[in-house]
Coordinates of C-alpha atoms and ligand atoms in Angstrom, one line a residue:
Chain A
M229 CA -15.4 9.9 58.1
I230 CA -14.1 11.7 55.0
G231 CA -11.3 9.5 53.7
G232 CA -10.4 5.9 54.0
G233 CA -6.7 6.4 54.1
T234 CA -4.4 5.9 57.1
G235 CA -6.1 8.3 59.5
G236 CA -9.7 7.6 58.5
T237 CA -9.3 3.9 58.6
L238 CA -7.5 3.7 62.0
A239 CA -9.9 6.3 63.5
A240 CA -13.0 4.4 62.3
N241 CA -11.6 1.1 63.7
R242 CA -10.7 2.6 67.0
L243 CA -14.1 4.3 67.3
R244 CA -15.9 1.0 66.4
H245 CA -14.1 -0.5 69.4
R246 CA -15.2 2.2 71.8
L247 CA -18.7 3.3 70.7
S248 CA -21.9 1.4 71.3
P249 CA -23.1 -0.9 68.4
A250 CA -26.0 1.5 68.0
D251 CA -23.7 4.3 66.8
E252 CA -23.2 4.1 63.1
I253 CA -19.8 4.8 61.5
V254 CA -19.6 5.5 57.8
V255 CA -16.3 6.0 55.9
F256 CA -16.3 7.7 52.5
D257 CA -13.7 7.4 49.8
A258 CA -13.7 7.7 46.1
D259 CA -12.1 4.3 45.4
D260 CA -11.4 1.0 47.1
R261 CA -7.6 1.1 46.7
H262 CA -5.7 1.7 50.0
L263 CA -2.1 2.6 49.2
Y264 CA 0.7 2.0 51.7
Q265 CA 2.4 5.3 50.9
P266 CA 5.7 4.8 52.7
G267 CA 6.4 2.1 50.2
L268 CA 6.5 4.7 47.3
L269 CA 10.0 5.6 48.3
F270 CA 11.2 2.1 47.4
V271 CA 9.3 1.6 44.1
P272 CA 11.7 3.6 41.9
F273 CA 14.7 1.5 43.1
G274 CA 12.9 -1.8 42.3
L275 CA 12.8 -2.5 46.1
A276 CA 9.0 -2.8 46.3
P277 CA 6.6 -4.2 43.7
P278 CA 3.8 -1.6 43.2
A279 CA 1.0 -4.2 43.4
R280 CA 2.1 -5.2 47.0
L281 CA 1.4 -1.7 48.2
V282 CA -2.3 -1.6 47.4
R283 CA -5.1 -3.4 49.3
S284 CA -8.9 -3.0 49.5
R285 CA -10.0 -0.1 51.8
A286 CA -13.1 -1.9 52.9
A287 CA -11.1 -4.9 53.9
Q288 CA -9.1 -2.8 56.4
L289 CA -12.3 -1.7 58.3
R290 CA -13.7 -3.6 61.2
R291 CA -17.0 -5.3 61.0
G292 CA -19.7 -2.7 61.8
V293 CA -18.0 0.1 59.9
E294 CA -19.8 1.0 56.7
F295 CA -17.6 1.8 53.6
R296 CA -19.2 4.0 50.9
R297 CA -17.4 4.2 47.7
T298 CA -18.1 7.8 46.7
A299 CA -16.3 11.0 47.2
V300 CA -17.6 13.8 49.5
E301 CA -18.3 16.8 47.4
Q302 CA -18.6 19.3 50.2
V303 CA -19.3 19.7 53.9
D304 CA -22.4 21.7 54.9
L305 CA -21.3 22.9 58.3
D306 CA -24.5 24.8 59.0
H307 CA -26.7 21.8 58.6
D308 CA -24.3 19.1 59.9
R309 CA -24.3 17.1 56.8
V310 CA -22.0 16.0 53.9
I311 CA -23.0 16.2 50.2
T312 CA -21.6 13.3 48.2
A313 CA -20.4 13.2 44.6
D314 CA -23.1 10.7 43.7
G315 CA -25.7 13.4 44.6
G316 CA -26.6 12.1 48.1
A317 CA -26.5 13.8 51.5
L318 CA -25.8 12.3 54.9
P319 CA -26.4 14.1 58.2
Y320 CA -23.9 13.5 61.0
D321 CA -23.6 14.0 64.8
V322 CA -19.8 14.0 64.5
L323 CA -17.7 14.5 61.3
V324 CA -14.1 13.4 61.1
V325 CA -12.1 15.0 58.2
A326 CA -9.4 12.5 57.2
S327 CA -9.1 13.6 53.6
G328 CA -5.3 14.0 53.6
T329 CA -3.6 16.2 51.1
R330 CA -3.8 16.8 47.4
L331 CA -0.7 17.1 45.2
A332 CA -1.0 20.6 43.8
L333 CA 0.9 19.9 40.5
E334 CA -0.7 22.9 38.8
A335 CA 0.7 25.3 41.5
T336 CA 4.2 25.1 40.0
D337 CA 4.6 26.6 36.5
G338 CA 5.8 24.1 33.9
L339 CA 5.9 21.1 36.3
T340 CA 3.6 19.0 34.2
G341 CA 4.7 20.6 30.9
P342 CA 7.2 19.2 28.3
G343 CA 9.5 16.6 29.9
W344 CA 7.0 15.6 32.7
G345 CA 7.3 11.8 33.2
K346 CA 10.5 11.9 31.1
R347 CA 13.0 14.2 32.7
V348 CA 10.8 15.5 35.5
H349 CA 9.4 13.0 37.9
T350 CA 7.8 12.5 41.3
F351 CA 7.6 9.4 43.5
Y352 CA 4.7 11.0 45.5
S353 CA 2.1 9.0 43.6
L354 CA 2.0 5.3 42.5
P355 CA 2.0 6.0 38.8
G356 CA 4.8 8.6 39.3
A357 CA 6.9 6.2 41.4
T358 CA 6.4 3.4 38.8
S359 CA 7.4 5.5 35.8
L360 CA 10.4 6.8 37.8
A361 CA 11.6 3.3 38.2
G362 CA 12.0 3.0 34.4
A363 CA 13.7 6.4 34.2
L364 CA 16.3 5.5 36.9
A365 CA 17.0 2.2 35.3
A366 CA 17.6 3.9 32.0
F367 CA 19.6 6.9 33.3
E368 CA 23.0 7.0 31.7
G369 CA 24.5 9.7 34.0
G370 CA 24.6 13.4 34.4
R371 CA 23.0 15.7 37.0
L372 CA 20.3 14.1 39.1
L373 CA 18.4 16.7 41.1
V374 CA 16.2 15.7 44.0
G375 CA 14.2 18.4 45.5
M376 CA 11.4 19.7 47.6
I377 CA 9.5 22.7 46.3
D378 CA 8.1 23.9 49.6
L379 CA 6.6 22.7 52.9
P380 CA 4.3 21.2 53.9
I381 CA 4.9 17.9 52.2
K382 CA 4.1 14.4 53.4
C383 CA 7.0 12.7 55.2
P384 CA 9.3 15.7 54.7
V385 CA 12.4 13.5 55.0
A386 CA 11.4 11.3 52.0
P387 CA 13.2 13.4 49.4
L388 CA 16.4 13.2 51.5
E389 CA 15.9 9.4 51.8
F390 CA 15.5 9.3 48.1
C391 CA 19.0 10.9 47.8
F392 CA 20.6 8.3 50.1
L393 CA 18.9 5.5 48.2
A394 CA 19.9 6.9 44.8
D395 CA 23.5 7.1 46.0
W396 CA 23.3 3.4 47.0
F397 CA 21.5 2.5 43.8
F398 CA 24.1 4.0 41.5
R399 CA 27.1 2.8 43.5
R400 CA 25.7 -0.7 43.2
K401 CA 25.4 -0.2 39.4
K402 CA 29.0 1.1 39.5
M403 CA 27.8 4.3 37.9
R404 CA 28.1 6.7 40.8
S405 CA 31.1 8.6 39.5
S406 CA 29.2 9.6 36.3
I407 CA 26.3 11.0 38.4
Q408 CA 26.2 14.4 40.1
L409 CA 23.7 14.1 42.8
T410 CA 22.1 17.3 44.2
Y411 CA 19.5 17.9 47.0
L412 CA 17.6 21.0 46.6
T413 CA 15.3 22.6 49.2
S414 CA 13.4 25.7 49.9
L415 CA 14.6 25.6 53.6
D416 CA 17.8 27.2 54.8
A417 CA 19.2 23.9 55.7
A418 CA 18.8 20.2 54.9
F419 CA 16.1 19.8 57.5
T420 CA 14.1 22.1 59.8
K421 CA 15.1 20.5 63.1
E422 CA 18.5 21.6 64.2
T423 CA 19.8 18.4 65.7
C424 CA 18.5 16.3 62.7
N425 CA 20.0 18.8 60.4
R426 CA 23.5 18.2 61.8
A427 CA 23.1 14.5 61.4
L428 CA 21.6 14.7 57.9
S429 CA 23.9 17.3 56.5
G430 CA 26.8 15.1 57.6
L431 CA 25.3 12.2 55.8
L432 CA 24.8 14.2 52.6
E433 CA 28.4 15.3 52.7
R434 CA 29.7 11.8 53.3
K435 CA 27.7 10.4 50.4
G436 CA 28.8 13.1 48.1
V437 CA 25.5 14.8 47.7
E438 CA 25.6 18.5 46.9
L439 CA 23.2 20.7 49.0
V440 CA 21.3 23.7 47.5
T441 CA 19.3 25.6 50.1
E442 CA 16.7 28.4 50.0
F443 CA 15.8 27.6 46.5
A444 CA 12.2 28.5 46.0
T445 CA 11.3 26.8 42.8
G446 CA 9.0 29.0 40.7
E447 CA 9.2 27.3 37.3
V448 CA 10.2 24.0 35.9
D449 CA 11.4 23.7 32.3
G450 CA 11.5 20.0 31.5
A451 CA 12.5 20.6 27.9
Q452 CA 15.6 22.5 28.8
G453 CA 16.2 20.7 32.0
R454 CA 16.2 23.8 34.2
L455 CA 14.6 25.0 37.4
T456 CA 14.1 28.7 38.0
A457 CA 13.6 30.1 41.5
Y458 CA 11.4 33.1 42.4
D459 CA 14.6 35.1 43.0
D460 CA 15.7 34.2 39.4
R461 CA 18.5 31.7 40.4
E462 CA 18.7 28.8 38.0
T463 CA 19.8 25.2 38.2
D464 CA 20.1 22.6 35.5
F465 CA 19.4 19.0 35.6
D466 CA 19.3 15.9 33.4
L467 CA 16.8 14.2 35.6
A468 CA 14.7 15.9 38.3
V469 CA 12.8 14.1 41.1
L470 CA 10.5 16.6 42.9
A471 CA 8.1 16.5 45.8
P472 CA 5.3 18.7 44.5
L473 CA 3.5 21.3 46.5
H474 CA 0.8 19.9 48.7
E475 CA -2.6 21.4 49.6
G476 CA -5.6 20.1 51.6
A477 CA -8.2 18.0 49.8
S478 CA -10.5 19.8 47.3
C479 CA -13.6 18.9 49.3
V480 CA -12.2 21.0 52.2
A481 CA -11.5 23.9 49.8
R482 CA -15.1 23.7 48.5
S483 CA -16.6 23.8 52.1
P484 CA -17.1 27.3 53.3
G485 CA -15.6 27.9 56.7
L486 CA -13.8 24.6 57.0
G487 CA -10.2 25.2 55.7
D488 CA -7.5 27.8 55.5
A489 CA -5.9 29.4 52.5
L490 CA -4.3 26.1 51.5
A491 CA -7.3 24.0 52.4
F492 CA -5.9 22.6 55.6
V493 CA -8.3 22.4 58.5
P494 CA -7.4 24.7 61.4
T495 CA -7.4 22.2 64.2
Q496 CA -7.0 22.4 68.0
P497 CA -4.9 20.1 70.1
T498 CA -8.1 18.2 71.0
L499 CA -8.3 17.5 67.2
Q500 CA -11.5 19.5 67.0
A501 CA -11.7 21.7 64.0
K502 CA -11.8 25.4 64.9
A503 CA -14.9 25.7 62.7
K504 CA -17.2 23.7 64.9
P505 CA -17.0 21.5 68.0
N506 CA -18.6 18.4 66.3
V507 CA -16.1 18.4 63.5
F508 CA -12.7 16.7 64.1
A509 CA -9.7 16.3 61.9
I510 CA -6.9 13.8 61.8
G511 CA -3.7 13.1 59.8
D512 CA -2.5 15.2 56.9
A513 CA -5.7 17.2 56.6
T514 CA -5.0 19.3 59.8
D515 CA -3.0 22.5 60.0
L516 CA -1.1 21.2 63.0
R517 CA 2.6 21.7 63.1
A518 CA 3.4 18.0 63.4
S519 CA 4.8 16.2 60.4
K520 CA 2.4 14.9 57.8
A521 CA 3.2 11.3 58.5
G522 CA 1.4 8.0 59.2
S523 CA 3.0 7.8 62.6
V524 CA 1.4 11.1 63.5
A525 CA -2.0 9.9 62.4
H526 CA -1.4 6.8 64.5
F527 CA -0.6 8.9 67.6
E528 CA -3.6 11.2 66.9
G529 CA -5.9 8.2 66.6
E530 CA -5.7 7.6 70.3
V531 CA -6.6 11.2 71.2
L532 CA -9.3 11.4 68.5
S533 CA -11.2 8.3 69.5
H534 CA -11.1 9.3 73.2
N535 CA -12.4 12.8 72.4
V536 CA -15.1 11.8 69.9
T537 CA -16.4 9.2 72.4
R538 CA -16.5 11.9 75.1
F539 CA -18.1 14.4 72.8
L540 CA -20.9 12.0 71.9
A541 CA -21.5 11.3 75.6
G542 CA -21.9 15.0 76.2
E543 CA -18.6 15.3 78.0
E544 CA -15.7 17.8 77.3
P545 CA -13.0 16.4 75.0
D546 CA -10.0 16.4 77.3
A547 CA -7.2 14.6 75.5
R548 CA -4.6 16.7 73.7
F549 CA -2.2 15.8 70.9
D550 CA 1.4 16.8 71.8
G551 CA 2.8 16.8 68.3
H552 CA 4.5 13.4 68.7
T553 CA 6.2 12.3 65.5
N554 CA 8.6 9.6 64.8
C555 CA 10.1 8.3 61.6
F556 CA 12.7 6.0 60.3
I557 CA 15.0 7.7 57.8
E558 CA 16.3 5.2 55.2
T559 CA 20.0 6.0 54.6
G560 CA 20.9 3.3 52.0
F561 CA 23.1 0.2 52.3
D562 CA 20.5 -1.5 54.5
K563 CA 20.8 1.2 57.2
A564 CA 18.4 3.7 58.6
L565 CA 18.2 6.2 61.4
L566 CA 15.3 7.0 63.7
I567 CA 14.0 10.3 64.9
D568 CA 11.4 11.0 67.5
F569 CA 10.1 14.4 68.6
N570 CA 7.2 16.6 69.6
D571 CA 6.2 20.3 69.7
E572 CA 8.3 20.9 72.8
I573 CA 11.2 18.5 72.4
E574 CA 13.7 18.4 69.6
P575 CA 14.8 15.1 68.0
T576 CA 17.6 13.7 70.1
L577 CA 20.3 11.2 70.4
G578 CA 19.5 8.2 72.7
H579 CA 17.3 5.2 72.2
F580 CA 13.6 4.6 71.5
P581 CA 11.4 3.9 73.3
S582 CA 13.8 3.0 76.2
P583 CA 17.5 2.3 76.7
V584 CA 17.3 -1.1 75.1
G585 CA 15.4 0.2 72.1
L586 CA 16.4 1.4 68.6
P587 CA 19.3 3.9 68.4
L588 CA 18.0 7.5 67.7
L589 CA 19.6 9.7 65.1
K590 CA 22.3 7.2 64.3
E591 CA 22.6 5.0 61.2
S592 CA 22.0 1.4 62.1
R593 CA 21.0 -1.9 60.5
L594 CA 18.4 -2.4 63.2
N595 CA 16.6 0.8 62.2
H596 CA 16.5 -0.3 58.6
I597 CA 14.9 -3.6 59.7
G598 CA 12.5 -1.4 61.7
K599 CA 11.6 0.6 58.6
L600 CA 10.8 -2.6 56.7
A601 CA 8.9 -4.1 59.6
F602 CA 6.7 -0.9 59.6
E603 CA 4.9 -2.2 56.5
Q604 CA 3.6 -5.3 58.3
L605 CA 2.9 -3.2 61.4
Y606 CA 0.9 -0.8 59.2
W607 CA -1.5 -3.4 57.9
R608 CA -1.7 -5.5 61.1
A609 CA -1.6 -3.0 63.9
I610 CA -1.8 0.6 62.9
L611 CA -4.8 0.4 60.5
P612 CA -6.8 -2.0 62.8
G613 CA -6.2 0.7 65.5
R614 CA -4.4 -1.5 67.9
D615 CA -2.2 0.1 70.6
I616 CA 1.4 -0.8 69.9
P617 CA 3.3 -1.7 73.1
F618 CA 5.5 1.2 74.3
I619 CA 4.5 3.4 71.3
G620 CA 1.7 5.6 72.5
A621 CA 0.4 9.1 71.9
S622 CA 2.7 10.8 74.4
M623 CA 6.3 10.8 73.5
P624 CA 8.5 8.5 75.7
L625 CA 11.4 10.4 77.4
A626 CA 13.4 7.5 78.8
D627 CA 17.0 7.4 77.5
K628 CA 16.9 10.6 75.5
H629 CA 19.5 13.2 75.5
L630 CA 17.1 16.1 75.7
E631 CA 17.2 19.5 74.0
K632 CA 14.2 21.8 74.3
A633 CA 12.7 23.1 71.1
E634 CA 12.7 26.9 70.6
Chain B
M27 CA 19.0 35.3 72.9
A28 CA 20.5 38.6 71.7
T29 CA 19.6 42.2 72.1
M30 CA 19.1 44.8 69.4
T31 CA 18.4 48.5 69.6
Y32 CA 15.8 50.0 67.3
V33 CA 14.8 53.7 67.4
G34 CA 16.7 53.9 70.7
I35 CA 14.7 51.1 72.3
E36 CA 16.4 47.8 73.4
V37 CA 14.6 44.6 72.4
S38 CA 15.5 41.0 72.8
T39 CA 15.6 38.7 69.8
D40 CA 16.6 35.2 69.0
A41 CA 20.0 34.4 67.4
E42 CA 18.6 35.2 63.9
G43 CA 17.1 38.5 64.9
F44 CA 13.4 37.6 65.3
F45 CA 11.6 39.4 68.1
A46 CA 11.3 37.4 71.3
D47 CA 8.3 39.5 72.4
P48 CA 6.2 40.8 69.5
S49 CA 4.5 43.3 71.8
K50 CA 7.8 45.3 72.0
W51 CA 7.6 46.1 68.3
T52 CA 6.4 49.4 67.0
E53 CA 5.9 50.5 63.4
A54 CA 8.6 53.0 63.8
M55 CA 11.1 50.2 64.2
A56 CA 10.3 48.5 60.9
P57 CA 12.3 50.8 58.5
Q58 CA 15.4 50.2 60.6
I59 CA 15.1 46.4 60.7
A60 CA 14.4 46.5 56.9
A61 CA 17.5 48.6 56.2
A62 CA 19.7 46.1 58.1
E63 CA 18.2 43.4 55.8
G64 CA 19.1 45.4 52.7
I65 CA 15.6 46.9 52.0
A66 CA 16.3 50.6 51.7
E67 CA 12.7 51.8 51.5
L68 CA 9.4 50.4 52.7
T69 CA 6.7 51.0 50.1
D70 CA 2.9 50.7 50.6
R71 CA 3.1 47.2 49.2
H72 CA 5.7 46.3 51.8
W73 CA 3.5 47.7 54.5
Q74 CA 0.5 45.7 53.3
V75 CA 2.5 42.5 53.9
I76 CA 4.0 43.6 57.2
R77 CA 0.6 44.5 58.6
F78 CA -0.9 41.3 57.3
M79 CA 1.9 39.3 59.1
R80 CA 1.1 41.0 62.4
D81 CA -2.6 40.4 62.0
E82 CA -2.2 36.7 61.2
Y83 CA 0.3 36.3 64.0
E84 CA -2.1 37.9 66.5
R85 CA -5.0 35.8 65.3
K86 CA -3.3 32.5 64.9
G87 CA -0.1 32.6 67.0
D88 CA 2.0 31.8 63.9
A89 CA 2.9 33.8 60.8
P90 CA 1.8 32.4 57.4
N91 CA 4.2 30.8 54.9
V92 CA 4.8 32.4 51.5
R93 CA 2.1 30.5 49.7
A94 CA -0.6 31.3 52.2
L95 CA 0.6 34.9 52.3
S96 CA 0.3 35.1 48.5
K97 CA -3.1 33.4 48.4
T98 CA -4.6 35.5 51.1
T99 CA -3.2 38.9 50.1
G100 CA -3.5 38.3 46.4
I101 CA 0.2 39.5 45.9
P102 CA 1.9 37.1 43.5
I103 CA 4.7 35.0 45.0
K104 CA 7.1 36.4 42.4
E105 CA 6.4 40.0 43.6
L106 CA 6.7 38.9 47.3
Y107 CA 10.3 37.8 46.4
Q108 CA 10.9 41.2 44.8
L109 CA 9.7 43.0 47.9
F110 CA 11.4 40.7 50.4
P111 CA 14.3 39.0 48.6
K112 CA 15.4 35.5 49.6
G113 CA 12.6 34.6 52.0
P114 CA 9.5 36.7 51.9
A115 CA 7.7 35.1 54.9
K116 CA 10.8 35.0 57.0
L117 CA 11.9 38.5 56.2
A118 CA 8.5 40.0 56.5
A119 CA 8.0 38.3 59.9
K120 CA 11.4 39.7 61.1
I121 CA 10.5 43.2 60.0
A122 CA 7.0 42.9 61.5
G123 CA 8.5 41.9 64.8
V124 CA 6.9 38.5 65.0
P125 CA 8.7 35.1 65.6
K126 CA 10.1 33.1 62.6
P127 CA 7.2 31.3 60.9
H128 CA 7.3 27.6 61.8
G129 CA 6.1 26.2 58.6
C130 CA 5.5 22.5 59.0
I131 CA 8.2 20.0 59.6
Ligands
FAD867 C1 6.6 9.0 49.4 C2 5.9 8.9 50.8 C3 6.6 8.3 51.9 C4 6.1 8.3 53.1 N1 6.8 7.7 54.1 C5 6.3 7.7 55.4 C6 7.0 7.0 56.4 O1 8.1 6.4 56.3 N2 6.4 7.0 57.7 C7 5.2 7.6 57.9 O2 4.7 7.6 59.0 N3 4.5 8.2 56.9 C8 5.0 8.3 55.7 N4 4.3 8.9 54.7 C9 3.1 9.7 55.0 C10 1.9 8.9 55.2 O3 1.6 8.1 54.1 C11 0.7 9.9 55.4 O4 1.1 10.9 56.3 C12 -0.6 9.2 55.9 O5 -1.0 8.3 54.9 C13 -1.6 10.3 56.2 O6 -2.9 9.7 56.4 P1 -4.2 10.5 56.1 O7 -5.3 9.6 56.5 O8 -4.1 11.8 56.7 O9 -4.1 10.7 54.5 P2 -4.2 9.6 53.4 O10 -3.7 8.3 53.9 O11 -3.6 10.1 52.2 O12 -5.8 9.4 53.2 C14 -6.6 10.4 52.7 C15 -7.8 9.8 52.0 O13 -8.8 10.7 51.8 C16 -9.4 10.4 50.6 N5 -10.2 11.6 50.1 C17 -9.7 12.8 49.7 N6 -10.7 13.6 49.3 C18 -11.8 12.9 49.5 C19 -13.2 13.2 49.3 N7 -13.6 14.4 48.8 N8 -14.1 12.3 49.7 C20 -13.7 11.0 50.2 N9 -12.5 10.7 50.4 C21 -11.5 11.6 50.1 C22 -8.3 10.0 49.7 O14 -8.7 9.2 48.6 C23 -7.4 9.2 50.6 O15 -7.7 7.8 50.6 C24 4.8 8.9 53.4 C25 4.1 9.5 52.3 C26 4.7 9.5 51.0 C27 3.9 10.1 49.9

């Protein structure tokens, strides 16, 4: 297993449960700090203490899973082995690539230049989110620009949620009228999914957030406080909060034949890499169309552990991942909305997972509580690889007002 | 669904003008689609991108996004925006007669 994050941990734990004790499972990661990434959204607003979000990786793994604290340098597909950063090599029968994404800060001109960490921030890393907390607390007013440079990014709604929380944060501080809040996106609308887009654009409008679309950021000038798009449009800011470009992990980029141009692993619905049948991929590392989200890694875990088990038994991997994604969208003032969709079916109104469940695509206090409860669920059920009642790999269709995806 | 007529042939497209059936596309249609999008002349550089979009679509079932397009063809992103203003991946896909690139959600 390359990576002891969300996907690697839950997949190792699920496999430990299914495979015979004679089968060895080894998880590689460079450090022993497992970060609860959804918590990063709350750090800048003082709503989550950074220390609470980090736990030992090894401690999340079931007994019988070996944790090795070293990075994988490269995968040698031809010889079915990984080469590690400490100079070792380990042969495998099955490899699971769970190395997530890398923030490609260098891919945007000027992003980490003058003003980085002062006027230009990101909450996509723990140090970033922590320093942003200071900047927000000290912000005296002006133009606050929140933006997404280009897809794919982890949890693509997180920058929108950041806007909603910023609106709440500055209203509470009685400063909202001195802040011009703008959401900037490379997409042609607030969000890619049409039904969500309607709900989310309405929310932006109601909260007084200006929307700038089709802005493909090419250059950041933190000294002047200016973003320039590839089509030469410009926009000014006093404080910018950006989701940087994402790529697949460097070890994928270094492994001939494994990744695509952006180092994501071309992956089939069985979660086997297109490169070789004994290589699987899970979570953010794949090139699948599903969102890069922990909930997706959770749904994939069921499919992956089933298929790896069959593969090791000499049987055809027969489970397929349907693109099931769901996420809570924090909307501020102790409310949140919930979306649920897959490759075929658009996010809809209704309730999840059944008529008595959480309201879909509607702001509610219950969804906010759901979002907060997710943190406990993450450590106690998702990482240990437990099945959560009613929330399985295939998307539930009860009480949904359905619309087919294009 | 909508229908458009290019070089005298009727084709069905989605509401935004992307081809519903890429096999109905011919190279002869490209200049006309491009003109409607404000690109008066298709240069060799445009054609390099258009052919690449078709190849990728045929190989992978989805057209690449602008970063993958730039990395694979070696054409800088800035130049892609000059060739296909506003959205290079989207516009090149439309002119190449393939569905709108999905990107990731
Ligand atoms: C701000 C933010 C908010 C989010 N909010 C939500 C949310 O509300 N809901 C939700 O479901 N998801 C959310 N997510 C997304 C979620 O955290 C990720 O999708 C999820 O963690 C993906 O799991 P993964 O295992 O693929 O990657 P990760 O959990 O990132 O793990 C990848 C691991 O691989 C390791 N690795 C990389 N290279 C190597 C190497 N060469 N050798 C060994 N190890 C390596 C890394 O160190 C890392 O530990 C959010 C993410 C962010 C950033």
